[in-house]
Coordinates of C-alpha atoms and ligand atoms in Angstrom, one line a residue:
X19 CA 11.2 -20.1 92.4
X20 CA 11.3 -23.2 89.8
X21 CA 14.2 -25.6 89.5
X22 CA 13.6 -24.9 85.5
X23 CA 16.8 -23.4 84.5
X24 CA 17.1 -20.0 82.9
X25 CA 20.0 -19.9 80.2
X26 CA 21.7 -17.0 78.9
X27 CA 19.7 -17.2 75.6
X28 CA 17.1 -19.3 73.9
X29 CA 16.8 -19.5 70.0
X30 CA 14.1 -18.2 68.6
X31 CA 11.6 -20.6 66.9
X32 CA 8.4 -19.6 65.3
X33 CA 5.7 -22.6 65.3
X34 CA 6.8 -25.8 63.6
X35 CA 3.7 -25.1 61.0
X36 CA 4.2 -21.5 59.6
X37 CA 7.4 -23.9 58.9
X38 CA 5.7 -26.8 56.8
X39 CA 4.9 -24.6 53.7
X40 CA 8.3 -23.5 53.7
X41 CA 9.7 -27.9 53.2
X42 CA 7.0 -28.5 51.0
X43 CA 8.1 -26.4 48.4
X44 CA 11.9 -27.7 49.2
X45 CA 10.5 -31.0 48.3
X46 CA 8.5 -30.3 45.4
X47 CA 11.2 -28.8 43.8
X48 CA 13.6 -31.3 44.8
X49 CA 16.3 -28.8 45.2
X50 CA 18.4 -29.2 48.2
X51 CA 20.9 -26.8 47.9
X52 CA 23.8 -25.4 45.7
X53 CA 22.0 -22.1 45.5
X54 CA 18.6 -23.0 44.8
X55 CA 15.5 -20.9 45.1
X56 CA 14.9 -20.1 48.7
X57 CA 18.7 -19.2 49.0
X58 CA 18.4 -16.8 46.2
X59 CA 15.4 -15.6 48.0
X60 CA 16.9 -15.1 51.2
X61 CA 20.1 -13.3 50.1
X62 CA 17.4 -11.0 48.2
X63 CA 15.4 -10.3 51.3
X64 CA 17.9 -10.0 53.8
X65 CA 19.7 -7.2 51.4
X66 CA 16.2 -5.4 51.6
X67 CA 15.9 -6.0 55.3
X68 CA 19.9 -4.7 56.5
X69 CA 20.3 -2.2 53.6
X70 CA 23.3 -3.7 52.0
X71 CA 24.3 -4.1 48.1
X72 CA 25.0 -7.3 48.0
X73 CA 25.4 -10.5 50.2
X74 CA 26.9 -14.2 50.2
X75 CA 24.9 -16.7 52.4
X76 CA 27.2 -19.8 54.0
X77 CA 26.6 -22.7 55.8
X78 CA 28.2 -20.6 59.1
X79 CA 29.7 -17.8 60.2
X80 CA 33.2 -19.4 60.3
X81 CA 33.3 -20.5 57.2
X82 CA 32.2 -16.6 55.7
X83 CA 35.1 -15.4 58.2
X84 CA 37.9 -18.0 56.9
X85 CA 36.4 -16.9 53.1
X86 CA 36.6 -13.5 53.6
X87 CA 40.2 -13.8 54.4
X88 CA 41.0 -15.9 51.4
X89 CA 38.7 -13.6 49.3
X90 CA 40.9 -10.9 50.0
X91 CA 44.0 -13.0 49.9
X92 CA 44.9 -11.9 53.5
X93 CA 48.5 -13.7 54.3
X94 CA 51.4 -12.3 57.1
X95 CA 50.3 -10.9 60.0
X96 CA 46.6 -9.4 60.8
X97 CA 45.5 -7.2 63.8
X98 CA 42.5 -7.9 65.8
X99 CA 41.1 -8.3 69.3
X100 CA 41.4 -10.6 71.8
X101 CA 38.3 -10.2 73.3
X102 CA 36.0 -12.3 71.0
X103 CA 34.7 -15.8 70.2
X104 CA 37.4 -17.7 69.5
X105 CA 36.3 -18.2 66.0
X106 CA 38.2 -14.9 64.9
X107 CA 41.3 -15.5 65.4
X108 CA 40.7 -19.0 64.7
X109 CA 40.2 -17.6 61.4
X110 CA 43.0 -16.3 60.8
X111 CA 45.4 -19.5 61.6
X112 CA 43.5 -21.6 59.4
X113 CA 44.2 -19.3 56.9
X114 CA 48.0 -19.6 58.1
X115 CA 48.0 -16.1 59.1
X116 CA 49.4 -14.8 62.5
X117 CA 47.0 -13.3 64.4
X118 CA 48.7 -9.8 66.6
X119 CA 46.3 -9.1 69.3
X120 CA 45.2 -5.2 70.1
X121 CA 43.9 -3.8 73.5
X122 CA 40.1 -2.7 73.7
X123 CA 38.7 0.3 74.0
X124 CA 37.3 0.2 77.9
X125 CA 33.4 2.1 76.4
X126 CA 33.0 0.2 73.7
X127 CA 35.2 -2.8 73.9
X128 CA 36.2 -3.1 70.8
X129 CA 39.7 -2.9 69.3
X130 CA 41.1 0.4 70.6
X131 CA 42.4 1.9 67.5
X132 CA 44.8 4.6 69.4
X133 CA 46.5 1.0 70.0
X134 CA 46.4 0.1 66.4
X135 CA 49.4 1.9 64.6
X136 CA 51.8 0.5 67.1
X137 CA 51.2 -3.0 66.3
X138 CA 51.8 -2.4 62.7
X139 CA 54.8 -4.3 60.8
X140 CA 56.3 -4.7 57.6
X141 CA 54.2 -8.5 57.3
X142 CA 50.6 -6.3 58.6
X143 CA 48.2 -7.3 55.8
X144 CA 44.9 -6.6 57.4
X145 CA 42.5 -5.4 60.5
X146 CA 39.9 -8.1 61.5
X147 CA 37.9 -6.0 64.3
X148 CA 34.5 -7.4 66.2
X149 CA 31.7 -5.1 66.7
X150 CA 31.1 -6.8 70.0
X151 CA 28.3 -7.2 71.6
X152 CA 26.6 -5.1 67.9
X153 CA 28.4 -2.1 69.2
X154 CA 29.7 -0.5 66.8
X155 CA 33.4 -0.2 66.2
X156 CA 35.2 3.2 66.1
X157 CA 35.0 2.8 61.6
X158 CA 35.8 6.1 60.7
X159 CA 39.5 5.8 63.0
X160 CA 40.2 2.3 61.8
X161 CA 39.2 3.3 58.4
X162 CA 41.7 5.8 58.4
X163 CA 44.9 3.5 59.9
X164 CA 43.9 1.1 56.8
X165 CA 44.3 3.6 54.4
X166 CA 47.2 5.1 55.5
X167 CA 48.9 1.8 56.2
X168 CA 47.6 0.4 52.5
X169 CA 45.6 -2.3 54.7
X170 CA 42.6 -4.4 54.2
X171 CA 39.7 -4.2 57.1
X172 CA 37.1 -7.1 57.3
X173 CA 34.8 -6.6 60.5
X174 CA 33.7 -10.0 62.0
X175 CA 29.9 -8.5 62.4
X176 CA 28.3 -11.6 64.1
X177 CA 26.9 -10.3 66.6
X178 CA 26.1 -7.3 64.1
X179 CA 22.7 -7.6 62.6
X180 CA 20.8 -5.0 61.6
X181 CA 22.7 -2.5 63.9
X182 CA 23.0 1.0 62.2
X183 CA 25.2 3.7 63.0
X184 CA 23.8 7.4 61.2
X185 CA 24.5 6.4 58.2
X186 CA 22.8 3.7 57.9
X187 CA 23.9 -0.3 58.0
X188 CA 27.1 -1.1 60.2
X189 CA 27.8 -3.8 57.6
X190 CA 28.8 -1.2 54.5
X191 CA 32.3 -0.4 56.6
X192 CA 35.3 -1.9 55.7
X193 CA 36.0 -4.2 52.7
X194 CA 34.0 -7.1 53.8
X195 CA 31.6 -7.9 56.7
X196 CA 30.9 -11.4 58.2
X197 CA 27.5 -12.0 60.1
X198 CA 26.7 -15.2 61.9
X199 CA 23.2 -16.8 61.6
X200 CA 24.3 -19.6 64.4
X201 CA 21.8 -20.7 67.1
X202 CA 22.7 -18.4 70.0
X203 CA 22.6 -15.4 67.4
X204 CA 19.6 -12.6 67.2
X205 CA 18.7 -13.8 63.5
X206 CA 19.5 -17.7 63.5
X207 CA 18.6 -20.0 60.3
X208 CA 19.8 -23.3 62.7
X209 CA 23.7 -22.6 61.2
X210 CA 24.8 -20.1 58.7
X211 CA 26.5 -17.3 58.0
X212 CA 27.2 -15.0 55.4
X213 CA 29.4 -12.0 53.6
X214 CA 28.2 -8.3 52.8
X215 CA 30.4 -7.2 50.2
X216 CA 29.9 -3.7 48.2
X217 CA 29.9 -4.9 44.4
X218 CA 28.5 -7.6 42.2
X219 CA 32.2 -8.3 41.1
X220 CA 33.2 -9.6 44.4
X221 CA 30.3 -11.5 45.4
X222 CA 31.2 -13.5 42.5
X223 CA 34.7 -14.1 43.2
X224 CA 33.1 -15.0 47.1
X225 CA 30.3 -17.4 45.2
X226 CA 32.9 -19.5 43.4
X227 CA 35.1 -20.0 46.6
X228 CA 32.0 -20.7 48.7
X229 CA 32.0 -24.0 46.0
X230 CA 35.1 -25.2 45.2
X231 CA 36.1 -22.4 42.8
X232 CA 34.1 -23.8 40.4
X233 CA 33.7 -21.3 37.4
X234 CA 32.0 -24.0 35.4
X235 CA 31.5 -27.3 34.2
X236 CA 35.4 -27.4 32.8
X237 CA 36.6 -24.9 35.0
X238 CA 37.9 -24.6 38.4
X239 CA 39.8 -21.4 39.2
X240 CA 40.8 -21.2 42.9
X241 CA 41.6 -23.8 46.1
X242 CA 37.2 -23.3 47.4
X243 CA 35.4 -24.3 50.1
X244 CA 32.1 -26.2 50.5
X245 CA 30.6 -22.7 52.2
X246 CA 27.0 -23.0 50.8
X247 CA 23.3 -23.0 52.6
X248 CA 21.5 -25.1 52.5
X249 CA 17.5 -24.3 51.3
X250 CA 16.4 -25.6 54.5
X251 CA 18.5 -23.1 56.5
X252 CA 17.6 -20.1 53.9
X253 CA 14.1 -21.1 54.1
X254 CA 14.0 -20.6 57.5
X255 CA 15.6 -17.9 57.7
X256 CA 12.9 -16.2 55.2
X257 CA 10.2 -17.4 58.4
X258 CA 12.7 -16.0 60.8
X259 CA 12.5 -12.5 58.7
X260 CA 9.0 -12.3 59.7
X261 CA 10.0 -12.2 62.9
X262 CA 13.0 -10.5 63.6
X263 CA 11.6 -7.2 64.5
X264 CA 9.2 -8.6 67.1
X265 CA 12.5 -10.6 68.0
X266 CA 14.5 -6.9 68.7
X267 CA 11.3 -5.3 70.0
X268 CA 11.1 -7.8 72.2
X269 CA 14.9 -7.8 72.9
X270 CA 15.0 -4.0 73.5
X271 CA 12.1 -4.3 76.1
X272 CA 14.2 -6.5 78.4
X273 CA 17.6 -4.3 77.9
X274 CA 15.1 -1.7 79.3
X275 CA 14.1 -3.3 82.3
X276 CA 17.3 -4.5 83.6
X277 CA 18.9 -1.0 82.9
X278 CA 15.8 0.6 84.6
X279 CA 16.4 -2.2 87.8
X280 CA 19.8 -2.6 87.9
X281 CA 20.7 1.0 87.5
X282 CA 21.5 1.9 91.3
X283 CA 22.9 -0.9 92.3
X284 CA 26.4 -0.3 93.6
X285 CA 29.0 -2.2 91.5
X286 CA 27.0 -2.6 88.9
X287 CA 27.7 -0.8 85.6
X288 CA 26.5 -0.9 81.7
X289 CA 28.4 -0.4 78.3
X290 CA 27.2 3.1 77.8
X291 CA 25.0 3.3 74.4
X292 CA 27.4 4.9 71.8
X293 CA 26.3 7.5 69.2
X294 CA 23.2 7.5 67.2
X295 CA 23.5 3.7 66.7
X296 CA 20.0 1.6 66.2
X297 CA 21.5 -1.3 68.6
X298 CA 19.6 -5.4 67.9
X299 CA 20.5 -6.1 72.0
X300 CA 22.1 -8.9 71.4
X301 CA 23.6 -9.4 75.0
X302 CA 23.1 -7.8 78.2
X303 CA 26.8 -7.3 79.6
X304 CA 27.2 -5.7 83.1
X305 CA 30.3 -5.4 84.5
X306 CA 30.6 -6.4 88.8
X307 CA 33.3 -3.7 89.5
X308 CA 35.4 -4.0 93.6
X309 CA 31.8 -1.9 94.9
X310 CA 29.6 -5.3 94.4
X311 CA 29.3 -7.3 97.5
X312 CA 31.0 -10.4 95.8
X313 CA 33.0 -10.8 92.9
X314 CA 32.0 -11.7 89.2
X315 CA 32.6 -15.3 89.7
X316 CA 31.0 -15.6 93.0
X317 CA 28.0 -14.0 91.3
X318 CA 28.2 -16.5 88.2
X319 CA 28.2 -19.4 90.4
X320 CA 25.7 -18.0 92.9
X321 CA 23.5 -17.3 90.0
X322 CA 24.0 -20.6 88.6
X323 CA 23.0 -22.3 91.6
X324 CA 20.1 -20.9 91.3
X325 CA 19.1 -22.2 87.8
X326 CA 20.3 -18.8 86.1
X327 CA 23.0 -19.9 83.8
X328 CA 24.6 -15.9 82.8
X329 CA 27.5 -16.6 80.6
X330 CA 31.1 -14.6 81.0
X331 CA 32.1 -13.6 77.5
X332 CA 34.5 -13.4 76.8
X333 CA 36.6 -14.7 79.5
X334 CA 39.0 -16.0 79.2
X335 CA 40.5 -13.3 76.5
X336 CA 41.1 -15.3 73.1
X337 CA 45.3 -14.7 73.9
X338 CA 44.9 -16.3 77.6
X339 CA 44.0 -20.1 76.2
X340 CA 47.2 -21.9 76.2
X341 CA 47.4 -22.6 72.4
X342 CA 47.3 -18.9 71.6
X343 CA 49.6 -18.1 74.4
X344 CA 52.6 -20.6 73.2
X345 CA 51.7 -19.0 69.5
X346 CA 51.9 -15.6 69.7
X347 CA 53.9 -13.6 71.5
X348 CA 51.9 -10.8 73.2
X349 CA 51.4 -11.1 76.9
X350 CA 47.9 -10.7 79.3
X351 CA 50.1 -7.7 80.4
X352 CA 50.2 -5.6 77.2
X353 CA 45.9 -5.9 76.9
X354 CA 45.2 -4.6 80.5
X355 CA 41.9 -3.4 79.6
X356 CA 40.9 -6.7 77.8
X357 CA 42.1 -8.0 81.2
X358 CA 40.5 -6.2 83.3
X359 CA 36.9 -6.3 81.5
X360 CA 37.0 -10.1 80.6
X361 CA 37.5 -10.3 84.5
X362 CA 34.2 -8.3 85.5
X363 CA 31.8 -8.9 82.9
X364 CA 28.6 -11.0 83.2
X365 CA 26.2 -11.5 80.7
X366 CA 23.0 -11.7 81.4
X367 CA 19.8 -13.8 80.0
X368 CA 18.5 -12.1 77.2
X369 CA 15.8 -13.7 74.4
X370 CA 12.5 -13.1 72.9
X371 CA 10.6 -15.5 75.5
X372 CA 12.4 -14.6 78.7
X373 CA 9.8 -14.4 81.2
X374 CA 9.2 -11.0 83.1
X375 CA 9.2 -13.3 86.8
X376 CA 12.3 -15.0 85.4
X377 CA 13.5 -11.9 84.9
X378 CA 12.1 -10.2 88.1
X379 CA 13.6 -13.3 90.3
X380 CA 16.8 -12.4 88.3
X381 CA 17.0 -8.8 88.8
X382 CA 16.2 -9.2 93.1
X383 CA 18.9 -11.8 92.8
X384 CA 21.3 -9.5 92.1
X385 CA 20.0 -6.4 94.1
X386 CA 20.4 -8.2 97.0
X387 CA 23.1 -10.4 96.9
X388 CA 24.9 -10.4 100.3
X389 CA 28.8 -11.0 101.0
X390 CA 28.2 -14.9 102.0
Ligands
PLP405 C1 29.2 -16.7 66.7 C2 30.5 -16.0 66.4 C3 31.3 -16.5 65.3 C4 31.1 -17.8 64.6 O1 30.0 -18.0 64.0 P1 29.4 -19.5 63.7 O2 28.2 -19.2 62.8 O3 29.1 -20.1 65.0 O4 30.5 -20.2 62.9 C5 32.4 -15.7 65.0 N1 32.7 -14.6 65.6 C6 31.9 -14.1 66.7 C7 32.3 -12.8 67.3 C8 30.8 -14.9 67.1 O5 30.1 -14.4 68.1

């Protein structure tokens, strides 16, 4: 075995010179950004590609998640789950919102909505749910709480794209979805981001606040942001297109493997695939249950020792860092199954260029790990 070490993911870059083409129209045009031609390109393509009406790039998925909010002019209290990135709740203080964490459902886990109604109060504006891990969330129940309850529902999708359920694109649900084009992600452009919205009407209203709420020249109609891609980033991202389904192909081989491997390992278990969803594999979670030899941690540093860097999202739960804790008031003890899962769950390498003996060496690592 190497000394080279084996992260939990790798971006995806095609060659530097399928690339070039790309910057020398950037520069022959001259046009840097503030929705130029390769960002109106992009948002055309990438409509086409995920089956959407209409989308807003942005500079990251943050910033679409804290414009999303103020698009909808979210305010009070919003319900969401704790087992995330920290981004999504994040979200929601910048907006000076309180966030009211909700248990997870222990198939999917994502927000449980049988938990959903109770949390509910008169200052309950809004449901911000993850589809984590690009499983889908249970839309049709949440759907239903919103109307009910007259509440908005904006799905943090980042780790969302180009999963379907039946009816086609996970992104239509909801009022808004936000997708993440960071890095780590499946589909990366470097850093960006973006909002699927259903109408023309409110992309506009999300275009103004993505720059300053500019309406124009003279006019200036709401508090904006600075939100936009740049051409570079949507350029890429129109390479990255080329590639993406060679990157899932790719992706879905590797989800195959360790599933056909790690299968009858004692301990060892997999989120179970739900419905008739068409899934991007954008992690490989496994959860070390009492049966394993060793515990999760003793597995992660174990692992890690020997160059294979797995990562444990999401521990700890969004609610367990100390700055959420002294803010909110919801106790670990009211999100037992967030509690229990964020304490068992490894995720391991996954990425287009993964090599099959980095995988192999992976795999044996964990089939027989001993005690000591
Ligand atoms: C990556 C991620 C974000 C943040 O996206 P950035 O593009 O890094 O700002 C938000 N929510 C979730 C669930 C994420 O995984």
């Amino acid at each position: 075995m190497s000394d080279k070490p084996i992260y939990v993911t790798e971006p995806y870059l095609p060659s530097l010179e399928e690339f070039i083409p790309y910057l020398e129209e950037i520069w022959e045009s001259k046009r840097l950004t503030n929705g130029g031609p390769m960002h109106g390109k992009l948002e055309q393509a990438l409509c086409e590609y995920l089956g959407v009406p209409e989308i807003a790039l942005f500079n990251s998925g943050t910033v679409a998640l804290l414009t999303a909010l103020q698009a909808l002019r979210i305010t009070g209290e919003v319900i969401t789950t704790p087992y995330s990135f920290v981004a999504t709740s994040h979200s929601l203080l910048w907006n000076g919102i309180k966030p009211v964490f909700v248990d997870i459902d222990p198939k999917t886990l994502n927000i449980d909505p049988k938990k959903i109604e109770a949390a509910i109060t008169s200052q309950t504006t809004a449901i911000l749910p993850v589809h984590c891990y690009g499983t889908p969330c249970d839309v049709e129940s949440i759907q239903k709480i919103a109307d009910n309850y007259n509440l908005r529902v904006i799905y943090d999708a980042a780790h969302a794209f180009g999963v379907q359920d039946s009816g086609g694109s996970i992104l239509r649900h909801g009022d808004l979805s936000t997708l993440s084009f960071h890095a780590t992600k499946v589909f990366n452009t470097f850093e960006g981001g973006a909002i699927v919205c259903p109408d023309a009407k409110t992309k506009q209203h999300i275009n103004n606040l993505k720059n300053f709420g500019i309406l124009d020249e003279v006019t200036v109609v709401a508090p904006g942001i600075n939100g936009k891609m740049s051409e570079v980033n949507a350029a890429f991202g129109l390479l990255q297109l080329q590639h993406i389904d060679h990157v899932i192909e790719r992706r879905r081989e590797i989800d195959q493997t360790y599933r056909q491997y790690l299968k009858d390992i004692p301990g060892i278990r997999f989120l179970e695939k739900v419905g008739k969803s068409l899934s991007n594999y954008s992690y490989f979670p496994i959860l070390i249950e009492p049966e394993y030899p060793i515990s999760r941690d003793q597995l992660y540093f174990k692992l890690k020792n020997n160059h294979v860097h797995t990562r444990r999202y999401f521990y700890p739960l969004i609610s367990e860092f100390s700055m959420y804790r002294d803010l909110i008031s919801a106790q670990p003890a009211n999100l037992p199954v967030a509690s229990y899962i964020s304490r068992r769950i490894l995720c391991l390498p996954i990425y287009p260029t993964l090599e099959k003996k980095d995988q192999e060496h992976i795999i044996e690592f964990i089939s027989n790990c001993e005690t000591t």
